[in-house]
Coordinates of C-alpha atoms and ligand atoms in Angstrom, one line a residue:
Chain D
X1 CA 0.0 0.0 0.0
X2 CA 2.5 2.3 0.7
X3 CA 4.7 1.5 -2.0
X4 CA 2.0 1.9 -4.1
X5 CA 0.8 5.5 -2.6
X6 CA 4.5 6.4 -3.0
X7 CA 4.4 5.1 -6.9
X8 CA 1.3 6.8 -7.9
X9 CA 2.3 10.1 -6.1
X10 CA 5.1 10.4 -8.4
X11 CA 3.5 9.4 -11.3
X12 CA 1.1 11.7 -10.5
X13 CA 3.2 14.6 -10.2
X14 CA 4.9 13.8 -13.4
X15 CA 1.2 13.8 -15.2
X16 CA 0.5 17.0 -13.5
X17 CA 3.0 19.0 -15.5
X18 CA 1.6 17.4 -18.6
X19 CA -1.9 18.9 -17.7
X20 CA -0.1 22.4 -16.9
X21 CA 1.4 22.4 -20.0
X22 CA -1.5 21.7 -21.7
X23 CA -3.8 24.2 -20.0
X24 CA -1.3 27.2 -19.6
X25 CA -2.1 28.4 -23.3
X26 CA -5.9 28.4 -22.5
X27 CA -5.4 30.3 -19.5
X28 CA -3.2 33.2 -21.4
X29 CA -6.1 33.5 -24.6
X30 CA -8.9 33.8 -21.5
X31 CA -6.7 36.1 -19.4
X32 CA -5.7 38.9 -22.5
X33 CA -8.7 38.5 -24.8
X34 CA -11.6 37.1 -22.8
X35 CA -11.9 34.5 -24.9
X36 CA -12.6 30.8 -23.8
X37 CA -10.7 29.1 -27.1
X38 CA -12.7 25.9 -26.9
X39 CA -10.6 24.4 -30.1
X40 CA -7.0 24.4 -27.5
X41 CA -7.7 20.9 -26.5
X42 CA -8.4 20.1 -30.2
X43 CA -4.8 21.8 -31.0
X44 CA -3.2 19.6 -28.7
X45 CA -4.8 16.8 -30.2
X46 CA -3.7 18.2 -33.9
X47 CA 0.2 17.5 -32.4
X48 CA -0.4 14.6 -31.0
X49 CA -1.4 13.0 -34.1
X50 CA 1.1 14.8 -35.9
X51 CA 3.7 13.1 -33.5
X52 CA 2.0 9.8 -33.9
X53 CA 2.0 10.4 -37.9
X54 CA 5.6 11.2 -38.0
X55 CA 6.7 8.6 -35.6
X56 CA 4.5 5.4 -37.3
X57 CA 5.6 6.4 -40.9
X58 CA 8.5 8.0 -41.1
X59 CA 10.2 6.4 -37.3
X60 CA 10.6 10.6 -36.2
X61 CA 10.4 10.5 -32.6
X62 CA 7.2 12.5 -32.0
X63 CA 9.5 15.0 -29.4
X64 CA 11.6 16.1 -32.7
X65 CA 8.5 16.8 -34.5
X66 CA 7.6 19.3 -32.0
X67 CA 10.8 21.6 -34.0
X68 CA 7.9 21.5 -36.4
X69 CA 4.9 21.8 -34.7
X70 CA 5.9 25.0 -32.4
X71 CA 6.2 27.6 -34.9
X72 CA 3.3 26.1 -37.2
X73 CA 1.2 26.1 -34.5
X74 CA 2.3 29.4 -33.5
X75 CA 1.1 30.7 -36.9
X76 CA -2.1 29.1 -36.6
X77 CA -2.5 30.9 -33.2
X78 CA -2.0 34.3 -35.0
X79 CA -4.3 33.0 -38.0
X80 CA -6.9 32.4 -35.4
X81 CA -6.7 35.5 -33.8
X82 CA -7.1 37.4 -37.0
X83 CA -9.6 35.7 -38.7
X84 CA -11.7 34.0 -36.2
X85 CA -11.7 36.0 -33.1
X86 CA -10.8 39.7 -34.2
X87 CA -13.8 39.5 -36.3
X88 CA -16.1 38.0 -33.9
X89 CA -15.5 40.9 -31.9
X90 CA -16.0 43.3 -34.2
X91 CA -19.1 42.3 -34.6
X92 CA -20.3 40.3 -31.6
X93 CA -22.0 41.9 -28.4
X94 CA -20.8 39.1 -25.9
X95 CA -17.5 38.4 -27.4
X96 CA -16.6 35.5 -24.4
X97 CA -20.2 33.7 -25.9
X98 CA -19.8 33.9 -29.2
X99 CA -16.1 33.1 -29.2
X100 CA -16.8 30.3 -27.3
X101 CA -20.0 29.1 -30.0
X102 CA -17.3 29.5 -32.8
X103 CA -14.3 28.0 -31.1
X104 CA -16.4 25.1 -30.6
X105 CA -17.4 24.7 -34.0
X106 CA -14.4 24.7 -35.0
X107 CA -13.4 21.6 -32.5
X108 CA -16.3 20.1 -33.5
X109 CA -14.7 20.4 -37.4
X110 CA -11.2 19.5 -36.6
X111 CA -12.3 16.8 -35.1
X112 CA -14.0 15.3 -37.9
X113 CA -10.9 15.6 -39.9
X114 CA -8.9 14.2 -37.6
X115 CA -11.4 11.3 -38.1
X116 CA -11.3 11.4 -41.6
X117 CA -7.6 11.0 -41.6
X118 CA -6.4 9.2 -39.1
X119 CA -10.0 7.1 -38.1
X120 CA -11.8 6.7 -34.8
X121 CA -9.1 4.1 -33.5
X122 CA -7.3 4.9 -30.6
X123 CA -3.9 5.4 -31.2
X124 CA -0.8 4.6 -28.6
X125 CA 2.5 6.7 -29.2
X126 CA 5.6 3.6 -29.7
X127 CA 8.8 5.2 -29.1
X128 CA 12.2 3.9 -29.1
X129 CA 12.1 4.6 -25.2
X130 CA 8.2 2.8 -24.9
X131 CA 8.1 0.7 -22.3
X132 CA 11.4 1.5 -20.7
X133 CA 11.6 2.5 -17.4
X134 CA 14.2 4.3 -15.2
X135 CA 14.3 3.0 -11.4
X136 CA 14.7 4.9 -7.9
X137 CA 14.7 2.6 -5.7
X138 CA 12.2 0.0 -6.1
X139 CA 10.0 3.0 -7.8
X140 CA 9.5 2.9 -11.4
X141 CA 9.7 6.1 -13.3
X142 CA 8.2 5.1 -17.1
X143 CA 10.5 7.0 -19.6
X144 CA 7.8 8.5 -21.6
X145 CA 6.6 10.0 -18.4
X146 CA 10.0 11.2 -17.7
X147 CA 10.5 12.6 -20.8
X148 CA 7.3 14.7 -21.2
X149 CA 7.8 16.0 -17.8
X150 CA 10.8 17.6 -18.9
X151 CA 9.6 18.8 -22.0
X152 CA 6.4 20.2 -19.9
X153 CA 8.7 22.0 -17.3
X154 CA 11.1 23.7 -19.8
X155 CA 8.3 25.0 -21.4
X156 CA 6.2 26.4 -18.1
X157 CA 9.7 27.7 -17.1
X158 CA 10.7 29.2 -20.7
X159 CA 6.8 30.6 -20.9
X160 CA 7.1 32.2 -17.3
X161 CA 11.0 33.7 -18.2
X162 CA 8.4 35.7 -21.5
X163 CA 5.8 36.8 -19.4
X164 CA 7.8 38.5 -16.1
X165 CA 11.1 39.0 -17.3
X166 CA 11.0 40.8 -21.2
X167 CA 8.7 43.8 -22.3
X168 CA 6.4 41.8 -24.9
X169 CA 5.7 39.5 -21.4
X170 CA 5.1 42.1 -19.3
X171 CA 3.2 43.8 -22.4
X172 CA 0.9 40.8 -22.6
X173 CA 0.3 40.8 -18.6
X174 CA -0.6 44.7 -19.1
X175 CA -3.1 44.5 -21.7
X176 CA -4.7 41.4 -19.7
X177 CA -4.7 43.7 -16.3
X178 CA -5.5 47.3 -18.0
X179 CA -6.0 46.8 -21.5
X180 CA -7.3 50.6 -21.5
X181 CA -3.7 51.6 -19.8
X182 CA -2.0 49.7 -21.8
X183 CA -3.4 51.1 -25.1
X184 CA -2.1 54.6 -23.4
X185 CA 1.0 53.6 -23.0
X186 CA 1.5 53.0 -26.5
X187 CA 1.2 49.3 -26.2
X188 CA -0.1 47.9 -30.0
X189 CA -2.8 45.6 -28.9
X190 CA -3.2 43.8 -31.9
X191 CA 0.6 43.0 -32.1
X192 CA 0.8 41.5 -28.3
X193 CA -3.0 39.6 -28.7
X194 CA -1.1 38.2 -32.1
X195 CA 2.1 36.8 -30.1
X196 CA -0.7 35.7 -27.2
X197 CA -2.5 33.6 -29.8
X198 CA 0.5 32.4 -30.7
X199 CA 2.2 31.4 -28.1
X200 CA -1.2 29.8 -26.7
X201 CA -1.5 27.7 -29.6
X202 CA 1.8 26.7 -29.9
X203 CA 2.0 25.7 -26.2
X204 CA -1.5 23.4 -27.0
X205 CA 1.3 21.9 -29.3
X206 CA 3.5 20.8 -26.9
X207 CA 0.9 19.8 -24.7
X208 CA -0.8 17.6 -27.1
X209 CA 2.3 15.8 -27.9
X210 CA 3.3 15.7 -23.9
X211 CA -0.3 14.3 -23.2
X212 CA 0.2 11.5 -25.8
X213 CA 3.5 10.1 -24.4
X214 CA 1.1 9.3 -21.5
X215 CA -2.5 8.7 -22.4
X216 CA -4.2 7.0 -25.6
X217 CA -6.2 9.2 -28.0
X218 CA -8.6 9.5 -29.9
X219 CA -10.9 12.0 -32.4
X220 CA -13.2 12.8 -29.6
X221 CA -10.1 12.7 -26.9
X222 CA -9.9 16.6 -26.7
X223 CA -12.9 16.8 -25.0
X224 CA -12.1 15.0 -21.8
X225 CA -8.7 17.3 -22.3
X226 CA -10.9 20.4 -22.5
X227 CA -12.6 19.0 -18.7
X228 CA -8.5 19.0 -17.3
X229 CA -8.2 22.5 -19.0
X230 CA -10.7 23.9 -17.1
X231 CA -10.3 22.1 -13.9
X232 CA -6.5 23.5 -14.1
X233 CA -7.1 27.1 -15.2
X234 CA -10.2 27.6 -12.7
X235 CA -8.0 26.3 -9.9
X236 CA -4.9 28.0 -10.9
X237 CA -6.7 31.3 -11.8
X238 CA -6.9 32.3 -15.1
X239 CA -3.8 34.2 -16.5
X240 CA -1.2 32.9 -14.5
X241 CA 1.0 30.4 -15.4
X242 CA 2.8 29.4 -11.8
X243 CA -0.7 29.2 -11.0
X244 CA -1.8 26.7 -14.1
X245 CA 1.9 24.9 -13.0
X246 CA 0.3 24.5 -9.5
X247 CA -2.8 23.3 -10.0
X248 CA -1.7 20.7 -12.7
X249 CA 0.1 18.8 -10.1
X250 CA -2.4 19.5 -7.9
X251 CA -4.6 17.7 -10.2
X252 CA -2.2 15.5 -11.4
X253 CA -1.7 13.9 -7.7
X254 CA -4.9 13.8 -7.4
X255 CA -5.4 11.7 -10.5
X256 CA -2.2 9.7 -9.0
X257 CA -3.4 9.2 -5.4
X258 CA -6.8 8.3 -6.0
X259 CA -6.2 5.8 -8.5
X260 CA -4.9 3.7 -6.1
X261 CA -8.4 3.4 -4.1
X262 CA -11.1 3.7 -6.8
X263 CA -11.4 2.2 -9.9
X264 CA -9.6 4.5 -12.4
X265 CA -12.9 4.8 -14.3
X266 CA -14.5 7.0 -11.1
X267 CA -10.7 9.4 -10.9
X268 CA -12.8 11.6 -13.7
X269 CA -15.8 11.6 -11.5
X270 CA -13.5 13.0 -8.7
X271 CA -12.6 15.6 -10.9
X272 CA -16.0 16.5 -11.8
X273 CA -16.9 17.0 -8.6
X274 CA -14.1 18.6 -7.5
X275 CA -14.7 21.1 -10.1
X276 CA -17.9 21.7 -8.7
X277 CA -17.0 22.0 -5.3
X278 CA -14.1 24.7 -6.8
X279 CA -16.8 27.1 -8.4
X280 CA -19.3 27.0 -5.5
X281 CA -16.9 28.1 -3.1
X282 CA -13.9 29.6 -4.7
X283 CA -15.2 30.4 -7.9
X284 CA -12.3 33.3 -8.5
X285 CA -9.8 30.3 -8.3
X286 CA -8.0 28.8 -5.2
X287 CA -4.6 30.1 -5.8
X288 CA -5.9 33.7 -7.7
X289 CA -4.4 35.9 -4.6
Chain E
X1 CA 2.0 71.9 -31.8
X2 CA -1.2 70.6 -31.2
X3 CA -4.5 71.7 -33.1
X4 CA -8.1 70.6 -32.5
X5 CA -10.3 72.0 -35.5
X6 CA -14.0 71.7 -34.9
X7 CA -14.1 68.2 -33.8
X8 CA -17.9 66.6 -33.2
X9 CA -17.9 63.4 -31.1
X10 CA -20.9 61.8 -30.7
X11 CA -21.4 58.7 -28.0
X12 CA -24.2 56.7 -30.2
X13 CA -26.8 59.3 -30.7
X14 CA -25.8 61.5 -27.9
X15 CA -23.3 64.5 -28.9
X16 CA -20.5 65.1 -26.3
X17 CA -18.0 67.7 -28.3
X18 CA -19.6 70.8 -30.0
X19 CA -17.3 72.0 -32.8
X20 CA -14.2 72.2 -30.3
X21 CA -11.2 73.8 -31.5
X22 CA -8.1 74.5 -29.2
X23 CA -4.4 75.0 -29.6
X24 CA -1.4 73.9 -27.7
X25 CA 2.1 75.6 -28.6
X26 CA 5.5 74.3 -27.8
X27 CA 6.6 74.9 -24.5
X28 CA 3.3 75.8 -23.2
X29 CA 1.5 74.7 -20.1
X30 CA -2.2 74.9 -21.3
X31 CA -4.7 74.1 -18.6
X32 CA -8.6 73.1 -19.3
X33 CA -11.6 73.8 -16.8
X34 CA -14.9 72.7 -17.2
X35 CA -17.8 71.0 -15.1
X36 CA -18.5 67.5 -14.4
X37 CA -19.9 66.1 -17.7
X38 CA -18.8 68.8 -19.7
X39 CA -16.3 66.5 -22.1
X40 CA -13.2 67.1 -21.0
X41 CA -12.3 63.5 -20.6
X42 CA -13.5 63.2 -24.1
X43 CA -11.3 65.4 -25.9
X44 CA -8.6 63.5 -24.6
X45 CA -9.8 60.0 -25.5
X46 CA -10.5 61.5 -28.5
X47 CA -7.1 63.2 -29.2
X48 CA -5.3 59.4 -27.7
X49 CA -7.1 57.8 -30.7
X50 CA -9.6 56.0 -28.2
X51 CA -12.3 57.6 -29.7
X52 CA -13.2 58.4 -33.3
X53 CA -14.9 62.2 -34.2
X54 CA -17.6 62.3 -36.6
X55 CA -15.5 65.2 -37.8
X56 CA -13.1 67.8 -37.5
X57 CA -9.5 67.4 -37.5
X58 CA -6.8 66.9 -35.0
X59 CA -3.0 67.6 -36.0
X60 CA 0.3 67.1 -33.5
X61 CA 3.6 68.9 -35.2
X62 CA 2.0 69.1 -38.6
X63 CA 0.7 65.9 -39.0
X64 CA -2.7 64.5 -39.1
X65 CA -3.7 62.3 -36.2
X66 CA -7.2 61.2 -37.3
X67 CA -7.3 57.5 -37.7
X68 CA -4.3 56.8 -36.4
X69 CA -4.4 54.1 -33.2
X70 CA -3.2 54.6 -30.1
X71 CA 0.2 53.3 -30.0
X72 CA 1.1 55.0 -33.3
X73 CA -0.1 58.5 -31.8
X74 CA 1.7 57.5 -28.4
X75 CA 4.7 57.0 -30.5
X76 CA 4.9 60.5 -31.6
X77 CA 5.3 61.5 -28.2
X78 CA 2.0 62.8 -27.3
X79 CA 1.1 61.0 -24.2
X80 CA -1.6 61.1 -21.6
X81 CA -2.4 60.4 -18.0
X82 CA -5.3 59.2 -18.1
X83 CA -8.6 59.7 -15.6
X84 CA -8.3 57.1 -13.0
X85 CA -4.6 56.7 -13.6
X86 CA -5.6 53.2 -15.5
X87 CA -2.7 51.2 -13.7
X88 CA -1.7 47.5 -14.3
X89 CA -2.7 46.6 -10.6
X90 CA -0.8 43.0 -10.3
X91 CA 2.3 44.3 -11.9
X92 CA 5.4 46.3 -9.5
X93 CA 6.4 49.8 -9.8
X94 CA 9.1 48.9 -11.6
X95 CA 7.3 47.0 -14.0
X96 CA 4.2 49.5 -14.7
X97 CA 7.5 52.2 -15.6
X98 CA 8.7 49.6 -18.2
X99 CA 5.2 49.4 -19.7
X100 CA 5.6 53.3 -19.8
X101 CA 8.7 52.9 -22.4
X102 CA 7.1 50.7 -24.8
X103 CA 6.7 52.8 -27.8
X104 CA 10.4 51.7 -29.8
X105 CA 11.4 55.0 -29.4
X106 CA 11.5 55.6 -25.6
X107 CA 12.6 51.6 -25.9
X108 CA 16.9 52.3 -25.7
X109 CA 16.4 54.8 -23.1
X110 CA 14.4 53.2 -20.6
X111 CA 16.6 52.5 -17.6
X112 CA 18.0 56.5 -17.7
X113 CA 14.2 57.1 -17.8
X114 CA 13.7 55.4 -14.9
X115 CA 16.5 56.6 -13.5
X116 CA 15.0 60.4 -13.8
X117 CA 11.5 59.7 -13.0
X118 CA 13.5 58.2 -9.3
X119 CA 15.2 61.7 -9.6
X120 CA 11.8 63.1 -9.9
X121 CA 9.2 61.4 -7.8
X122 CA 11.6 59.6 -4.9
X123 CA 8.6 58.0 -3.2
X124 CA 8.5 55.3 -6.5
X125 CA 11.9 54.1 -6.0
X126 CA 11.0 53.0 -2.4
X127 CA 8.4 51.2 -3.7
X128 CA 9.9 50.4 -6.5
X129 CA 8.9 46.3 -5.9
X130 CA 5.5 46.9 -4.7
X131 CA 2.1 46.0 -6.6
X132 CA 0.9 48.7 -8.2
X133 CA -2.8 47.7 -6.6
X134 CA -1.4 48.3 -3.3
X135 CA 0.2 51.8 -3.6
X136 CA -1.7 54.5 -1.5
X137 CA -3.9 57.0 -3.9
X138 CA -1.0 59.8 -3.8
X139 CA 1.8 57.3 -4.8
X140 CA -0.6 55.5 -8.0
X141 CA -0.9 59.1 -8.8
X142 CA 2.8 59.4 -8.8
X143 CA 2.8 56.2 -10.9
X144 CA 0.9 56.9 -13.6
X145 CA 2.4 60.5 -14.0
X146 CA 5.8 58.6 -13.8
X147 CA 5.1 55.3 -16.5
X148 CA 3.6 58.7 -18.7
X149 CA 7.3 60.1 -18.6
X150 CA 8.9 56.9 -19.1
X151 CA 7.7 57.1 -23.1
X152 CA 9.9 60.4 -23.2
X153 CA 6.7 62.5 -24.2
X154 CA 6.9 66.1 -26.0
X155 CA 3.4 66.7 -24.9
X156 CA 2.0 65.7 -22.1
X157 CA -1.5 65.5 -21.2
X158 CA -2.8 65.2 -17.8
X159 CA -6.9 64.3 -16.9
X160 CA -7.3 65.3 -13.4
X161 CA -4.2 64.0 -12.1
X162 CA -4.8 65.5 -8.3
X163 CA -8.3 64.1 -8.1
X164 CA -9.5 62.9 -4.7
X165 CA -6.2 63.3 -3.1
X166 CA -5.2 65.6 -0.3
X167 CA -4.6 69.5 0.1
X168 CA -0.8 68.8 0.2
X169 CA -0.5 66.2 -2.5
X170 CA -2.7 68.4 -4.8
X171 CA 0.0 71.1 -4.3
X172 CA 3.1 68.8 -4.5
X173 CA 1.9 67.1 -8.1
X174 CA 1.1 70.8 -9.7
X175 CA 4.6 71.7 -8.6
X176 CA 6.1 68.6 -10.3
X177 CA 4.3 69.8 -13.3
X178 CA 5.1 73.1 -13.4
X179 CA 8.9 71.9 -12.6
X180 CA 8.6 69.7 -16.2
X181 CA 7.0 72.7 -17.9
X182 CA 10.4 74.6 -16.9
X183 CA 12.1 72.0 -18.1
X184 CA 10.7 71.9 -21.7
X185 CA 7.9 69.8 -21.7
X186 CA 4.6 70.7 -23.3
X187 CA 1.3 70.3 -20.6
X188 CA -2.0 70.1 -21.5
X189 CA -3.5 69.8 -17.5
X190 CA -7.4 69.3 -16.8
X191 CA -8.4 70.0 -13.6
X192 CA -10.8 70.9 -11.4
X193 CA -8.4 72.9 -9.2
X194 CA -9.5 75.4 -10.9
X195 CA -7.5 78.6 -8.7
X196 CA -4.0 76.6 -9.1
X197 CA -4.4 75.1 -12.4
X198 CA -5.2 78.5 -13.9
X199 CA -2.4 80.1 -12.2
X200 CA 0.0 77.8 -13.6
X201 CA -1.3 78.2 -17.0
X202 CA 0.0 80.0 -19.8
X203 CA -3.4 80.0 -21.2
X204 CA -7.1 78.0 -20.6
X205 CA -9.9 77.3 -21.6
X206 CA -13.2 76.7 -20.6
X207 CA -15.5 73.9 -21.7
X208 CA -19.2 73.5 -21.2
X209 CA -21.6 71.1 -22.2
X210 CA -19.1 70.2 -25.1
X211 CA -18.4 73.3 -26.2
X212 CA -15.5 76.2 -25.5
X213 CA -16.9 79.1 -24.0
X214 CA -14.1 81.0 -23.2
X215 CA -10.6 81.1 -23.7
X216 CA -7.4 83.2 -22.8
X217 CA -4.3 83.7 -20.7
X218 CA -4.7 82.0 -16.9
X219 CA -4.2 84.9 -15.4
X220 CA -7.2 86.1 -17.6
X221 CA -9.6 83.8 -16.5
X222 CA -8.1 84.4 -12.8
X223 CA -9.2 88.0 -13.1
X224 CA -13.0 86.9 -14.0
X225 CA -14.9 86.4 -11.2
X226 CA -17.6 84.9 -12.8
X227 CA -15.2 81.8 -13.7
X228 CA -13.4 81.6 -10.5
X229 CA -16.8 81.6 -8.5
X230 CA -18.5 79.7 -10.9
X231 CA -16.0 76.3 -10.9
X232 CA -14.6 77.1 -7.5
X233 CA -17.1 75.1 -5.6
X234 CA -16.3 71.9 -7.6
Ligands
LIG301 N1 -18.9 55.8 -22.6 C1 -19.9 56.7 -22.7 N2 -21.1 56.4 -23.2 C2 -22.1 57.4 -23.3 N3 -21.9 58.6 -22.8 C3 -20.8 59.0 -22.3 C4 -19.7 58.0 -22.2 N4 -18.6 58.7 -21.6 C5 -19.1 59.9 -21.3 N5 -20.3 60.1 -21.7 C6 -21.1 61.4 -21.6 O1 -20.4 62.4 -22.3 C7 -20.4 63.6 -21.6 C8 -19.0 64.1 -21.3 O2 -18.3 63.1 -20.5 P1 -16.8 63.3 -20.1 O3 -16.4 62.1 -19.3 O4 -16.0 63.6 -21.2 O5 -16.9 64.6 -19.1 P2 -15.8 65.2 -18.2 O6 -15.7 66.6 -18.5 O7 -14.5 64.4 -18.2 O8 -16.4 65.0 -16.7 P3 -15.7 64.8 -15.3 O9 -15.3 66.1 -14.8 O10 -16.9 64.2 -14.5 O11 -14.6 63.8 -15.5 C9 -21.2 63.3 -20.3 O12 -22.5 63.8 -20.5 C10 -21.2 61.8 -20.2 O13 -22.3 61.4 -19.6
LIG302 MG1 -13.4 63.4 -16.9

């Protein structure tokens, strides 16, 4: 029993920066633009395929692909932005419905490609390092976990080094906080909402592909995503990216611990209704300070 | 340097500016009085690029600002303080001045920026790590008059910067001002300290209901009793 707490625990926390990762972009695009970009999840489950493509036909490991995926999916963040969302708001009164209506159309469309190409099947990453595992003691750390905890934590760590430490970042916190004070200090919106959409989008990359070193997918798999997203971001507060690092290994352990004493089917039940609980009594976020 | 020609500005049906037309030169310290309501905060949005006039025509050193968005205006170094000092609450001192010296060209200078807005208003540089959100009314004040100079401006304008705060502080901020004015910098100031706004001011003028009603030299208006009692009990 104990073994086993101590094994999940660190599993856990090693899935918990694979969650952060794969919130932290949603978090950013809700923060600056008031937007709720329900296709993020379906982004992440763009790269994962892509990973799994590259890896099945052409023996890429899916991690290397990412040198691919980041700035294409960074462009596809901007191309959002401009098309999809700067218009909605020109014309839209609620911008956060009607964003979210539209986002989730396209989900609902990307999805259906993905099933067009790649078919309903579940698909499990094989890597060279599949299977392997790296030992502590008599605790087993799986190498694909390893590997996409370190490819989550560089990228929280890199993401956090934009947003505090160079003027874009801080630009991008501004408009978020004050987006009428930062207009007047000369900030162009459009140029720091672009790089926002960007980055978001491009992070949903490396999430996607981090999330499928650990989990099976499928066409409809961005969905349950989306439920980890939200759990993450509304515990973490949204906008803050120590706080979506937080609460992914919050959630993460929880995943972990109570695996070992329900039935993993119920560990998304607990989530539900820990979600619940969340918004009845902290609904501004538990770490929002 | 600046030039408002009969500008109309119009929130959905309702009209706010009347055909205004006003003139800042170089070197100036131009102050505008008017009563609550009365559109003063709506010339400036409107001269910042945050609102578009139905007409008229705004020009800063000869060239046309109509149209142009906010950065790109903020970039010419016309720069405001805004009403309600519009700070980034969750971000330091320090942090809100860097924001200040975003437009690329106040970009290379930043840190001797800072380092003369310290020289200028001490109390930031003790709190130079502290939340913006948590600063006392005075010291936001302070703030937002310090990430304005941080963008270097040639003009600056000012939208009641000593509202709500104390006797003392009110006196301290319009020193400040008139201490930049001696040092070359352009001031538009609207206030509703109307006795020591006007006797800092090259020249005023009054708007009412959206229009200009009067205009002239701040000791001018001074002399007119009917201003000084009408806006003194604001
Ligand atoms: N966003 C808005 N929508 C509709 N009407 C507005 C809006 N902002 C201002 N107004 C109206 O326009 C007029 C001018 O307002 P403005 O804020 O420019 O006045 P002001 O001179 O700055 O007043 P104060 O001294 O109270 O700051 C007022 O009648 C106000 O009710
Ligand atoms: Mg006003």
């Amino acid at each position: 029993m104990l073994y086993e707490l101590v094994q999940s625990t660190v599993s856990g926390l090693l899935i918990g920066a694979a969650f952060a990762v794969l919130s932290v972009g949603f978090s950013l695009t809700w923060g600056v633009t008031q937007v709720l970009n329900i296709a993020h999840a379906a982004f992440a489950l763009l790269a994962a395929y892509l990973g799994y493509f590259a890896s099945s036909y052409f023996q890429v490991d899916p991690v290397l692909v990412l040198v691919v995926i980041v700035p294409l999916f960074f462009v596809l963040g901007v191309g959002i932005h401009q098309v999809l969302i700067k218009i909605t708001a020109q014309r839209a009164h609620d911008l956060a419905l009607s964003s979210m209506i539209l986002t989730f159309g396209l989900a609902v469309v990307m999805e259906n490609v993905m099933q067009v190409l790649w078919t309903p099947d579940p698909r499990v990453l094989k890597t060279s390092y599949t299977g392997k595992a790296i030992f502590v003691g008599p605790i087993a750390i799986a190498t694909t976990h390893l590997i996409s905890f370190v490819l989550a934590m560089l990228t929280i760590a890199l993401l956090y080094v934009f947003v505090h430490h160079t003027l874009t970042g801080k630009a991008v916190r501004a408009v978020w906080q004050n987006p009428t004070g930062a207009a007047l200090s000369g900030v162009n919106m459009g140029r720091v909402t672009n790089i926002t959409y960007g980055i978001a989008v491009a992070t949903a990359g490396i999430g996607g592909v981090v999330m499928s070193l650990i989990y099976t997918f499928d066409p409809s798999t961005d969905m349950v995503w989306l439920v980890y997203i939200f759990l993450v971001v509304i515990l973490g507060g949204v906008g803050s990216v120590l706080g979506a690092l937080l609460a992914g290994l919050i959630i993460g352990l929880t995943v972990g611990i109570s695996g070992v004493f329900i039935p993993l089917v119920w560990v998304n039940l607990v989530l539900f209704l820990a979600l619940i609980l969340l918004l009845l009594l902290r609904p501004s976020g538990l770490l929002q300070r | 340097m600046l030039t408002v020609q009969n500008l109309n500005v119009f929130y959905g049906s309702l009209q706010a500016l009347h055909d205004v037309s006003l003139e800042v030169r170089e070197g100036e310290f131009v102050t505008l009085i008017g009563s609550n309501g009365a559109g003063k905060t709506t010339l400036l949005r409107t001269i910042s690029g945050l609102l578009a006039p139905a007409s008229g025509e705004i020009t800063f050193r000869g060239e046309r600002l109509n149209g142009l968005s906010t950065h790109d205006i903020c970039e010419r170094g016309l720069i405001q303080v805004p009403e309600g000092r519009e700070l980034f609450p969750r971000m330091s001192v320090v942090d809100n001045l860097d924001i200040g010296a975003y437009p690329p060209p106040a970009r290379r200078q930043r840190l001797q920026s800072r380092e003369e807005v310290f020289r200028l208003l001490p109390r930031l540089e003790e709190r130079r790590n502290q939340d913006a959100g948590t600063l006392s009314g005075g010291e936001q004040q302070m703030l937002a008059i310090g990430r304005a100079l941080m963008a270097r401006p040639s003009l600056l304008m000012l939208d009641e910067p000593s509202l709500g705060l104390a006797p003392i502080l009110v006196k301290h901020i319009m020193e400040i001002l008139q201490e930049l004015n001696r040092q070359g910098l352009t001031i538009l100031l609207v206030s509703q300290e109307v006795r020591l706004a006007l006797s800092l001011a090259d020249r005023a003028y009054v708007l009412e209901n959206g229009r200009i009603i009067r205009s002239g030299t701040g000791r001018e208006l001074l002399a007119d009793t009917g201003i000084v009692s009408a806006y003194l009990g604001l």
